[in-house]
CSV table of C-alpha atoms in Angstrom, one decimal:
chain,number,residue,atom,x,y,z
A,81,MET,CA,87.5,113.3,128.9
A,82,PHE,CA,90.1,115.4,126.9
A,83,SER,CA,88.0,115.2,123.7
A,84,THR,CA,85.1,116.5,125.7
A,85,ILE,CA,87.0,119.6,127.1
A,86,TRP,CA,88.5,120.1,123.5
A,87,SER,CA,85.0,120.2,121.7
A,88,GLN,CA,83.3,122.2,124.3
A,89,TYR,CA,86.1,124.9,124.6
A,90,LYS,CA,88.0,124.5,121.3
A,91,ALA,CA,88.5,128.3,120.8
A,92,THR,CA,89.6,129.0,124.3
A,93,LEU,CA,92.2,126.1,124.2
A,94,THR,CA,93.5,127.3,120.8
A,95,VAL,CA,94.0,130.8,122.4
A,96,PHE,CA,96.2,129.1,125.0
A,97,LEU,CA,97.7,126.9,122.8
A,98,VAL,CA,99.0,129.5,120.6
A,99,LEU,CA,100.1,131.8,123.7
A,100,LEU,CA,101.9,128.6,124.8
A,101,VAL,CA,103.8,128.5,121.5
A,102,ILE,CA,104.6,132.0,121.3
A,103,VAL,CA,106.3,131.9,124.9
A,104,VAL,CA,108.2,128.9,124.0
A,105,LEU,CA,109.6,130.6,120.9
A,106,GLU,CA,110.4,133.7,122.8
A,107,VAL,CA,112.2,131.4,125.6
A,108,LEU,CA,114.2,129.5,122.6
A,109,GLN,CA,115.2,133.1,121.1
A,110,VAL,CA,113.8,132.1,117.8
A,111,ARG,CA,112.6,135.7,116.9
A,112,ALA,CA,116.3,136.8,117.7
A,113,ALA,CA,117.6,134.2,115.5
A,114,ILE,CA,115.2,135.2,112.6
A,115,TYR,CA,115.8,138.7,112.6
A,116,PRO,CA,119.2,139.0,111.2
A,117,SER,CA,118.4,136.9,108.3
A,118,LEU,CA,115.5,139.3,107.4
A,119,LEU,CA,118.2,141.8,106.5
A,120,PRO,CA,118.9,140.8,102.9
A,121,ALA,CA,115.1,140.7,102.1
A,122,PHE,CA,114.8,144.1,103.1
A,123,GLU,CA,118.1,145.4,101.1
A,124,TRP,CA,116.6,143.3,98.2
A,125,LEU,CA,113.2,145.2,98.6
A,126,LYS,CA,115.1,148.5,98.2
A,127,ASN,CA,117.8,147.9,95.8
A,128,SER,CA,116.5,145.4,93.4
A,129,THR,CA,112.7,146.0,93.3
A,130,PRO,CA,110.7,148.5,90.7
A,131,LEU,CA,109.1,149.4,94.3
A,132,GLY,CA,112.4,150.4,95.8
A,133,TYR,CA,113.6,152.0,92.7
A,134,ILE,CA,110.4,154.2,92.5
A,135,GLY,CA,110.3,155.0,95.9
A,136,THR,CA,113.9,156.2,96.2
A,137,THR,CA,113.8,158.1,92.7
A,138,TYR,CA,110.5,159.7,92.3
A,139,GLY,CA,109.6,161.7,95.2
A,140,SER,CA,106.2,162.9,93.9
A,141,ILE,CA,105.2,159.1,93.6
A,142,TYR,CA,106.4,158.2,96.9
A,143,ALA,CA,104.3,161.1,98.5
A,144,THR,CA,101.3,160.3,96.5
A,145,VAL,CA,101.3,156.6,97.6
A,146,GLN,CA,102.2,157.6,101.3
A,147,ALA,CA,99.2,160.0,101.2
A,148,MET,CA,97.1,156.9,100.0
A,149,HIS,CA,98.4,154.9,102.9
A,150,LEU,CA,97.8,157.6,105.5
A,151,LEU,CA,94.2,157.8,103.8
A,152,ALA,CA,93.6,153.8,104.0
A,153,MET,CA,95.0,154.3,107.7
A,154,GLY,CA,92.4,157.1,108.7
A,155,THR,CA,89.7,155.0,107.2
A,156,LEU,CA,90.7,151.9,109.2
A,157,GLY,CA,90.9,154.1,112.3
A,158,GLY,CA,87.5,155.7,111.6
A,159,LEU,CA,85.9,152.2,110.9
A,160,VAL,CA,87.3,151.0,114.1
A,161,LEU,CA,86.3,153.8,116.1
A,162,THR,CA,82.7,153.7,114.7
A,163,THR,CA,82.5,149.9,115.7
A,164,ASP,CA,84.0,149.9,119.1
A,165,LEU,CA,82.3,153.2,120.2
A,166,ARG,CA,78.9,151.7,119.1
A,167,LEU,CA,79.9,148.4,121.1
A,168,LEU,CA,80.7,150.8,124.0
A,169,GLY,CA,77.3,152.6,123.7
A,170,VAL,CA,79.0,155.7,123.2
A,171,MET,CA,77.8,156.7,119.9
A,172,PHE,CA,75.1,155.7,117.4
A,173,ARG,CA,72.9,154.2,119.9
A,174,ASN,CA,69.8,154.6,117.6
A,175,THR,CA,71.2,151.8,115.1
A,176,PRO,CA,71.5,148.3,116.1
A,177,SER,CA,75.2,147.4,116.7
A,178,GLU,CA,74.8,144.3,114.6
A,179,VAL,CA,74.0,146.6,111.8
A,180,ILE,CA,77.0,148.8,112.3
A,181,SER,CA,79.6,146.0,112.9
A,182,ASN,CA,78.5,144.3,109.8
A,183,GLY,CA,78.5,147.3,107.4
A,184,THR,CA,81.9,148.5,108.9
A,185,HIS,CA,83.3,145.0,108.5
A,186,LYS,CA,83.1,145.1,104.6
A,187,ALA,CA,84.6,148.4,104.5
A,188,PHE,CA,87.5,147.4,107.0
A,189,LYS,CA,88.5,144.5,104.6
A,190,VAL,CA,89.1,146.9,101.8
A,191,ALA,CA,90.8,149.7,103.8
A,192,LEU,CA,93.2,147.1,105.4
A,193,ILE,CA,94.2,145.7,102.1
A,194,ALA,CA,94.8,149.3,100.6
A,195,ALA,CA,96.8,150.1,103.8
A,196,VAL,CA,98.9,146.9,103.3
A,197,LEU,CA,99.7,147.3,99.8
A,198,THR,CA,100.5,150.9,99.9
A,199,GLY,CA,102.5,150.3,103.2
A,200,ILE,CA,104.8,147.7,101.1
A,201,PHE,CA,105.5,150.6,98.7
A,202,CYS,CA,106.3,152.8,101.5
A,203,VAL,CA,108.7,150.5,103.4
A,204,ALA,CA,110.3,149.6,99.8
A,205,GLY,CA,111.7,153.2,99.6
A,206,VAL,CA,113.1,153.2,103.2
A,207,ALA,CA,113.5,149.3,103.8
A,208,ASP,CA,117.2,149.5,105.0
A,209,LYS,CA,116.2,152.3,107.5
A,210,VAL,CA,113.1,150.7,109.1
A,211,TYR,CA,114.5,147.2,109.5
A,212,TYR,CA,116.7,148.8,112.2
A,213,MET,CA,113.8,150.9,114.0
A,214,PRO,CA,112.3,148.9,116.8
A,215,VAL,CA,108.9,150.9,116.5
A,216,PHE,CA,108.4,149.6,112.9
A,217,TRP,CA,108.4,146.0,114.2
A,218,VAL,CA,106.1,147.2,116.8
A,219,LYS,CA,103.6,148.4,114.4
A,220,MET,CA,104.0,145.3,112.3
A,221,LEU,CA,103.2,143.3,115.5
A,222,ALA,CA,100.3,145.5,116.4
A,223,LEU,CA,99.1,145.4,112.9
A,224,ALA,CA,99.3,141.6,112.9
A,225,VAL,CA,97.5,141.3,116.1
A,226,GLY,CA,95.1,143.7,115.3
A,227,ALA,CA,94.1,142.0,112.0
A,228,ALA,CA,94.1,138.4,113.7
A,229,PHE,CA,92.0,139.8,116.7
A,230,VAL,CA,89.3,141.2,114.1
A,231,PHE,CA,89.2,138.3,111.9
A,232,LEU,CA,89.8,135.4,114.2
A,233,VAL,CA,88.2,136.7,117.6
A,234,LYS,CA,86.0,139.9,117.6
A,235,GLN,CA,83.9,139.4,114.2
A,236,PRO,CA,83.3,135.6,114.9
A,237,LEU,CA,81.8,136.4,118.2
A,238,LEU,CA,79.9,139.5,117.0
A,239,ASN,CA,78.5,137.4,113.9
A,240,SER,CA,77.6,134.4,116.1
A,241,LYS,CA,74.4,135.5,118.0
A,242,PRO,CA,72.5,138.7,118.6
A,243,HIS,CA,74.7,141.3,120.6
A,244,SER,CA,72.2,141.4,123.3
A,245,GLU,CA,72.8,137.8,124.0
A,246,ILE,CA,76.3,138.2,124.6
A,247,ASN,CA,77.7,139.3,127.9
A,248,PRO,CA,78.0,143.2,127.7
A,249,TRP,CA,81.7,143.2,129.8
A,250,ILE,CA,82.7,141.1,127.1
A,251,ILE,CA,81.8,143.2,124.4
A,252,ARG,CA,83.0,146.3,126.2
A,253,GLY,CA,86.4,144.4,126.7
A,254,MET,CA,86.9,143.6,123.1
A,255,ALA,CA,85.9,147.1,122.0
A,256,ILE,CA,88.6,148.9,124.5
A,257,THR,CA,91.3,146.2,123.5
A,258,SER,CA,90.5,147.1,119.9
A,259,ILE,CA,90.9,150.7,120.3
A,260,LEU,CA,94.1,150.3,122.1
A,261,VAL,CA,95.4,147.9,119.4
A,262,TRP,CA,94.7,150.2,116.6
A,263,PHE,CA,95.9,153.2,118.5
A,264,THR,CA,99.3,151.4,118.7
A,265,VAL,CA,99.3,150.9,115.2
A,266,ALA,CA,98.6,154.6,114.4
A,267,ALA,CA,101.1,155.9,117.1
A,268,SER,CA,103.7,153.6,115.9
A,269,GLY,CA,103.1,154.8,112.3
A,270,ARG,CA,103.5,158.1,113.3
A,271,TRP,CA,106.6,157.4,115.4
A,272,ILE,CA,108.3,155.9,112.2
A,273,GLY,CA,107.7,159.2,110.4
A,274,PHE,CA,109.1,161.1,113.4
A,275,SER,CA,112.4,159.0,113.5
B,126,MET,CA,72.9,137.0,134.7
B,127,SER,CA,70.3,135.3,132.4
B,128,ASP,CA,70.7,132.0,131.4
B,129,ASN,CA,71.0,133.0,127.7
B,130,LYS,CA,73.9,135.2,128.7
B,131,LYS,CA,76.3,132.3,129.9
B,132,ILE,CA,79.8,132.4,128.8
B,133,GLY,CA,80.5,130.2,126.2
B,134,ASP,CA,83.5,129.1,124.5
B,135,LYS,CA,83.7,132.0,122.1
B,136,GLU,CA,83.2,134.5,124.9
B,137,LEU,CA,85.6,132.9,127.1
B,138,ALA,CA,88.1,133.1,124.0
B,139,ALA,CA,87.5,136.7,123.1
B,140,ILE,CA,87.7,137.9,126.8
B,141,SER,CA,91.1,135.6,127.4
B,142,VAL,CA,92.5,137.2,124.0
B,143,SER,CA,91.3,140.7,125.0
B,144,VAL,CA,92.9,140.6,128.4
B,145,ILE,CA,96.2,139.2,127.0
B,146,VAL,CA,96.4,141.9,124.3
B,147,PHE,CA,95.3,145.0,126.6
B,148,GLY,CA,97.9,143.8,129.1
B,149,GLY,CA,100.8,143.5,126.7
B,150,LEU,CA,100.0,146.7,125.2
B,151,MET,CA,99.7,148.7,128.3
B,152,PHE,CA,103.1,147.1,129.5
B,153,HIS,CA,104.6,148.1,126.2
B,154,TRP,CA,103.3,151.9,126.4
B,155,VAL,CA,104.2,152.2,130.2
B,156,ALA,CA,107.8,150.9,129.3
B,157,GLU,CA,107.9,153.6,126.6
B,158,LEU,CA,106.8,156.1,129.0
B,159,ILE,CA,109.3,155.2,131.6
B,160,SER,CA,112.4,155.3,129.1
B,161,THR,CA,111.1,158.7,127.8
B,162,LEU,CA,111.1,160.0,131.4
B,163,ASP,CA,114.6,158.3,131.9
B,164,LEU,CA,115.9,160.2,128.6
B,165,LEU,CA,114.5,163.4,129.7
B,166,GLU,CA,116.3,163.1,133.2
B,167,LEU,CA,119.4,162.1,131.5
B,168,ALA,CA,119.3,165.2,129.2
B,169,TYR,CA,118.0,167.7,131.5
B,170,GLY,CA,119.0,166.4,135.1
B,171,THR,CA,115.7,166.6,136.1
B,172,VAL,CA,112.0,166.1,134.8
B,173,LYS,CA,109.6,168.7,134.4
B,174,LEU,CA,106.4,168.7,132.8
B,175,PHE,CA,106.6,171.0,129.7
B,176,ASN,CA,110.1,170.7,130.2
B,177,ASN,CA,111.9,173.1,127.9
B,178,PRO,CA,115.5,173.8,128.0
B,179,LEU,CA,115.1,177.6,126.9
B,180,VAL,CA,113.1,178.6,129.7
B,181,PHE,CA,114.7,179.0,132.9
């Protein structure tokens, strides 16, 4: 009986299994236990790597890479809004949503890789500062959740069948959540800059 | 709802994740709003919209 339910609701059960693991890890305070052991890695990143050296020594290079990071994040946000507002039926209504979601997903992958690579450089220069910022960890968590949401939940469902065959409220729910996740990534990023 | 729009496994997983993530993020932002209002109240004694200590 369990194998029947498992084979029928594999994805849903996996979601609740992951949620259960997260809750158990939080109750056992695993995150709080790991946090102090990350400080040496951040100090190493700033003080003992070429990235940290360049980031703390050459302001022009740091500014250039940070500009590239902002452009990558801006592209990411633009692609997310294009896809999700089309899924909500707000814009590009004359173009099939399958065409837009498939087209933007390819560019999304490139923009995400660019944002992560330039982001590592940006962190390296101020690693010992951002380590103590809760908002930095909010951004990292939102980024991980956003990427996992796109690659493991949203895109597999959108690619599985024509969008007209998917319940429209599920598509709308996914689009609103996606916008909120990436808004959190953007807002937390700017909050790091403000701090 | 027509038969071909019935909610399958992937749909159920997608809406579950959406609700959980949306709820978590709303909780985060509401908590941020409350702590910001608390800080403003602590700093100025009262919270006014467009609170500016230089304008009486």
